[in-house]
Amino acid sequence: MLKPLGDKIVVKPLERIKSNLIAVVMDEQDNMGTVVAVGPGKKLSADQREVMPVEVGQFVRFGTMGNDEYLKYQEYIEDDERYLVMSWQDVCFVEENHGN
């Protein structure tokens, strides 16, 4: 698994299931997933780093403004699993009670 640096996080995107009954066009960008790794935060000084506002295990939604300028994540595939590497600043919000 990747170990992110600085303000980067690794997100396992929510897998969307296509319908078996009807043809579905699935061309929208990923916009949610679970955080699986968090970097230490940007270095502010020799002995200080920014506090990372997201944690491993949190379900997040991240930016999809309709243009590629806003989406700054990189895709990473390991053992046939797809991950997205992005800055925590690309996260729009955390869902507090996801799955409960």
Coordinates of N, CA, C and O in Angstrom, one line a residue:
M1 N 0.9 -1.2 0.0 CA 0.0 0.0 0.0 C 0.9 1.2 0.0 O 2.0 1.2 0.6
L2 N 0.4 2.3 -0.6 CA 1.1 3.5 -0.7 C 1.2 4.2 0.7 O 0.2 4.1 1.5
K3 N 2.3 4.9 1.0 CA 2.4 5.7 2.1 C 2.4 7.1 1.7 O 3.5 7.6 1.2
P4 N 1.3 7.9 1.8 CA 1.3 9.2 1.3 C 2.2 10.2 2.1 O 2.4 10.0 3.2
L5 N 2.7 11.2 1.3 CA 3.6 12.2 1.9 C 2.8 13.5 2.0 O 1.8 13.7 1.3
G6 N 3.3 14.4 2.9 CA 2.7 15.8 3.0 C 1.2 15.7 3.3 O 0.8 15.0 4.1
D7 N 0.4 16.5 2.5 CA -1.0 16.6 2.7 C -1.8 15.6 1.9 O -3.0 15.8 1.7
K8 N -1.2 14.6 1.3 CA -1.9 13.6 0.5 C -2.6 12.5 1.3 O -2.2 12.2 2.4
I9 N -3.7 12.0 0.7 CA -4.4 10.9 1.2 C -4.6 9.9 0.1 O -4.6 10.2 -1.1
V10 N -4.9 8.6 0.5 CA -5.3 7.6 -0.5 C -6.7 7.2 -0.2 O -7.1 6.9 1.0
V11 N -7.6 7.2 -1.2 CA -9.0 6.9 -1.1 C -9.3 5.6 -1.9 O -8.9 5.5 -3.1
K12 N -10.0 4.7 -1.3 CA -10.6 3.6 -2.1 C -11.9 4.0 -2.6 O -12.9 4.2 -1.8
P13 N -12.1 4.3 -3.9 CA -13.4 4.8 -4.4 C -14.5 3.8 -4.2 O -14.3 2.6 -4.3
L14 N -15.7 4.3 -4.0 CA -16.9 3.5 -3.9 C -17.1 2.8 -5.3 O -17.1 3.5 -6.3
E15 N -17.2 1.5 -5.3 CA -17.4 0.8 -6.6 C -18.9 0.9 -7.0 O -19.8 0.6 -6.2
R16 N -19.1 1.4 -8.1 CA -20.5 1.5 -8.7 C -20.8 0.3 -9.4 O -20.0 -0.2 -10.2
I17 N -22.0 -0.2 -9.2 CA -22.4 -1.5 -9.9 C -23.4 -1.1 -11.0 O -24.3 -0.3 -10.8
K18 N -23.1 -1.6 -12.2 CA -24.0 -1.3 -13.3 C -25.1 -2.3 -13.3 O -25.0 -3.4 -12.8
S19 N -26.3 -1.9 -13.7 CA -27.5 -2.7 -13.8 C -27.3 -3.8 -14.7 O -26.8 -3.7 -15.8
N20 N -27.8 -5.0 -14.4 CA -27.9 -6.2 -15.3 C -29.1 -6.1 -16.1 O -29.2 -6.9 -17.1
L21 N -30.1 -5.3 -15.7 CA -31.4 -5.3 -16.4 C -31.5 -4.3 -17.5 O -32.1 -4.5 -18.5
I22 N -30.9 -3.1 -17.3 CA -30.9 -2.1 -18.3 C -29.5 -1.5 -18.6 O -28.6 -1.6 -17.8
A23 N -29.4 -1.0 -19.8 CA -28.1 -0.4 -20.2 C -27.9 0.9 -19.4 O -28.8 1.8 -19.5
V24 N -26.8 1.1 -18.7 CA -26.6 2.2 -17.9 C -25.3 2.9 -18.4 O -24.3 2.2 -18.6
V25 N -25.4 4.2 -18.7 CA -24.2 4.9 -19.0 C -23.5 5.4 -17.7 O -24.2 6.2 -17.0
M26 N -22.3 5.0 -17.5 CA -21.7 5.4 -16.2 C -20.4 6.2 -16.6 O -19.3 5.7 -16.5
D27 N -20.6 7.4 -17.0 CA -19.4 8.2 -17.3 C -19.1 9.4 -16.4 O -18.3 10.2 -16.6
E28 N -19.8 9.4 -15.2 CA -19.5 10.4 -14.3 C -18.3 10.1 -13.5 O -17.9 8.9 -13.3
Q29 N -17.6 11.1 -13.0 CA -16.4 10.9 -12.3 C -16.6 10.3 -10.9 O -17.7 10.5 -10.3
D30 N -15.6 9.7 -10.3 CA -15.7 9.2 -8.9 C -15.8 10.4 -8.0 O -15.2 11.5 -8.3
N31 N -16.6 10.3 -7.0 CA -16.7 11.5 -6.1 C -16.9 11.0 -4.6 O -17.2 11.9 -3.8
M32 N -16.7 9.7 -4.3 CA -16.8 9.3 -2.9 C -16.0 8.0 -2.7 O -15.8 7.3 -3.6
G33 N -15.6 7.8 -1.5 CA -14.8 6.6 -1.1 C -14.4 6.7 0.3 O -14.7 7.6 1.1
T34 N -13.6 5.6 0.7 CA -13.1 5.5 2.0 C -11.6 5.8 2.1 O -10.9 5.3 1.2
V35 N -11.2 6.6 3.0 CA -9.8 6.9 3.2 C -9.1 5.7 3.8 O -9.5 5.1 4.8
V36 N -8.0 5.3 3.1 CA -7.2 4.1 3.5 C -5.8 4.4 4.0 O -5.1 3.6 4.6
A37 N -5.4 5.7 3.7 CA -4.0 6.1 4.1 C -4.0 7.6 4.2 O -4.6 8.3 3.3
V38 N -3.3 8.2 5.2 CA -3.2 9.6 5.4 C -1.7 10.0 5.6 O -1.0 9.4 6.4
G39 N -1.3 11.0 4.9 CA 0.1 11.5 5.0 C 0.2 12.3 6.3 O -0.8 12.5 7.1
P40 N 1.4 12.7 6.7 CA 1.7 13.4 8.0 C 1.3 14.8 8.0 O 1.3 15.5 9.1
G41 N 0.9 15.4 6.9 CA 0.5 16.8 6.8 C 1.7 17.6 6.2 O 2.8 17.2 6.3
K42 N 1.4 18.8 5.7 CA 2.4 19.7 5.1 C 3.4 20.1 6.2 O 2.9 20.5 7.3
K43 N 4.6 20.2 5.9 CA 5.6 20.7 6.8 C 5.5 22.2 7.0 O 5.5 23.0 6.0
L44 N 5.3 22.7 8.2 CA 5.1 24.2 8.4 C 6.4 24.8 8.9 O 6.7 25.9 8.6
S45 N 7.2 24.0 9.6 CA 8.5 24.5 10.1 C 9.3 23.2 10.4 O 8.9 22.1 10.1
A46 N 10.5 23.4 10.9 CA 11.4 22.3 11.1 C 10.8 21.2 12.0 O 11.1 20.0 11.8
D47 N 10.0 21.6 13.0 CA 9.4 20.6 13.9 C 7.9 20.7 14.0 O 7.3 20.2 14.9
Q48 N 7.2 21.2 13.0 CA 5.8 21.4 13.0 C 5.1 21.0 11.7 O 5.7 21.4 10.6
R49 N 4.0 20.3 11.7 CA 3.3 20.0 10.5 C 1.8 20.4 10.7 O 1.3 20.4 11.8
E50 N 1.1 20.6 9.6 CA -0.3 20.9 9.7 C -1.1 19.7 10.2 O -0.7 18.6 10.0
V51 N -2.2 19.9 10.8 CA -3.0 18.8 11.3 C -3.9 18.3 10.2 O -4.5 19.1 9.4
M52 N -3.9 17.0 10.0 CA -4.7 16.5 8.9 C -6.1 16.3 9.4 O -6.4 15.6 10.4
P53 N -7.1 16.9 8.7 CA -8.5 16.9 9.1 C -9.3 15.6 8.7 O -10.4 15.5 9.1
V54 N -8.6 14.7 8.0 CA -9.3 13.4 7.7 C -8.5 12.3 8.3 O -7.3 12.4 8.5
E55 N -9.2 11.1 8.5 CA -8.5 10.0 9.2 C -8.8 8.7 8.4 O -9.8 8.7 7.6
V56 N -8.0 7.7 8.5 CA -8.2 6.4 7.9 C -9.5 5.9 8.4 O -9.9 6.0 9.5
G57 N -10.3 5.4 7.4 CA -11.6 4.8 7.7 C -12.8 5.7 7.5 O -13.9 5.2 7.4
Q58 N -12.5 7.0 7.3 CA -13.6 7.9 7.1 C -14.1 7.8 5.7 O -13.3 7.6 4.8
F59 N -15.4 7.9 5.5 CA -16.0 8.0 4.2 C -16.1 9.4 3.7 O -16.7 10.2 4.5
V60 N -15.5 9.7 2.6 CA -15.5 11.1 2.2 C -16.1 11.3 0.8 O -16.2 10.4 0.0
R61 N -16.5 12.5 0.5 CA -16.9 12.9 -0.8 C -15.9 14.0 -1.3 O -15.5 14.9 -0.5
F62 N -15.5 13.9 -2.5 CA -14.5 14.9 -3.0 C -15.0 15.5 -4.3 O -15.9 15.1 -4.9
G63 N -14.2 16.6 -4.7 CA -14.7 17.5 -5.7 C -14.9 16.9 -7.1 O -14.1 16.1 -7.6
T64 N -16.1 17.2 -7.6 CA -16.4 17.0 -9.0 C -17.1 18.2 -9.5 O -18.4 18.2 -9.5
M65 N -16.4 19.1 -10.0 CA -17.0 20.4 -10.5 C -17.4 20.4 -11.9 O -17.7 21.4 -12.5
G66 N -17.2 19.2 -12.6 CA -17.5 19.1 -14.0 C -16.4 19.5 -15.0 O -16.6 19.3 -16.2
N67 N -15.3 19.9 -14.4 CA -14.1 20.1 -15.3 C -12.9 19.4 -14.7 O -12.8 19.2 -13.6
D68 N -12.0 19.1 -15.6 CA -10.8 18.4 -15.2 C -9.8 19.2 -14.3 O -8.9 18.7 -13.7
E69 N -10.0 20.5 -14.3 CA -9.1 21.4 -13.6 C -9.3 21.1 -12.1 O -8.3 21.2 -11.3
Y70 N -10.5 20.8 -11.6 CA -10.7 20.7 -10.2 C -10.3 19.3 -9.7 O -9.9 19.1 -8.6
L71 N -10.4 18.3 -10.5 CA -10.1 16.9 -10.1 C -8.6 16.7 -10.2 O -8.1 16.5 -11.3
K72 N -7.9 16.7 -9.1 CA -6.5 16.6 -9.1 C -6.0 15.3 -8.5 O -4.9 15.2 -8.0
Y73 N -6.8 14.2 -8.6 CA -6.3 13.0 -8.0 C -5.7 12.1 -9.1 O -5.9 12.3 -10.3
Q74 N -4.8 11.2 -8.6 CA -4.1 10.3 -9.5 C -4.6 8.9 -9.2 O -4.8 8.5 -8.0
E75 N -4.9 8.1 -10.2 CA -5.3 6.7 -10.0 C -4.1 5.8 -9.8 O -3.0 6.0 -10.3
Y76 N -4.3 4.9 -8.9 CA -3.2 3.9 -8.5 C -3.9 2.5 -8.4 O -4.9 2.4 -7.8
I77 N -3.3 1.5 -9.0 CA -3.8 0.2 -9.0 C -2.8 -0.7 -8.4 O -1.7 -0.8 -8.8
E78 N -3.3 -1.5 -7.3 CA -2.4 -2.4 -6.7 C -3.2 -3.7 -6.4 O -4.3 -3.6 -5.8
D79 N -2.7 -4.9 -6.8 CA -3.4 -6.1 -6.7 C -4.8 -6.1 -7.2 O -5.8 -6.5 -6.6
D80 N -5.0 -5.5 -8.4 CA -6.3 -5.3 -9.0 C -7.3 -4.5 -8.3 O -8.5 -4.5 -8.5
E81 N -6.8 -3.8 -7.2 CA -7.7 -2.8 -6.5 C -7.3 -1.4 -6.9 O -6.2 -1.1 -7.1
R82 N -8.3 -0.6 -7.1 CA -8.2 0.8 -7.6 C -8.2 1.8 -6.4 O -9.1 1.7 -5.6
Y83 N -7.2 2.7 -6.4 CA -7.1 3.7 -5.4 C -7.0 5.1 -6.0 O -6.5 5.1 -7.2
L84 N -7.3 6.1 -5.3 CA -7.1 7.5 -5.8 C -6.2 8.2 -4.8 O -6.4 8.1 -3.6
V85 N -5.2 8.9 -5.3 CA -4.3 9.7 -4.4 C -4.6 11.1 -4.7 O -4.6 11.6 -5.8
M86 N -4.9 11.9 -3.6 CA -5.2 13.3 -3.7 C -4.8 14.1 -2.5 O -4.4 13.5 -1.5
S87 N -4.9 15.4 -2.5 CA -4.7 16.2 -1.4 C -6.0 16.1 -0.5 O -7.1 16.0 -1.0
W88 N -5.8 16.2 0.8 CA -7.0 16.3 1.7 C -7.9 17.5 1.3 O -9.1 17.5 1.5
Q89 N -7.3 18.5 0.7 CA -8.0 19.7 0.4 C -9.0 19.5 -0.8 O -9.9 20.4 -1.0
D90 N -8.9 18.4 -1.5 CA -9.9 18.0 -2.5 C -11.1 17.4 -1.9 O -12.1 17.1 -2.7
V91 N -11.1 17.1 -0.6 CA -12.3 16.5 0.0 C -13.3 17.6 0.3 O -12.9 18.6 0.9
C92 N -14.5 17.4 -0.1 CA -15.6 18.4 0.2 C -16.2 18.2 1.6 O -16.4 19.2 2.3
F93 N -16.4 16.9 2.0 CA -16.9 16.7 3.3 C -16.8 15.2 3.7 O -16.6 14.4 2.9
V94 N -16.9 15.0 5.0 CA -16.8 13.6 5.6 C -18.2 13.3 6.0 O -18.9 14.0 6.7
E95 N -18.6 12.0 5.7 CA -19.9 11.6 6.2 C -19.7 10.9 7.5 O -19.0 9.9 7.6
E96 N -20.3 11.5 8.5 CA -20.1 11.0 9.9 C -20.6 9.7 10.2 O -20.0 8.9 10.9
N97 N -21.8 9.4 9.7 CA -22.5 8.1 10.0 C -22.7 7.2 8.8 O -23.7 6.5 8.7
H98 N -21.7 7.2 7.9 CA -21.8 6.3 6.7 C -21.9 4.9 7.1 O -21.1 4.4 7.9
G99 N -22.9 4.2 6.6 CA -23.0 2.7 6.8 C -23.7 2.4 8.1 O -23.9 1.2 8.4
N100 N -24.1 3.4 8.9 CA -24.8 3.1 10.2 C -26.3 3.2 10.1 O -26.8 4.0 9.4

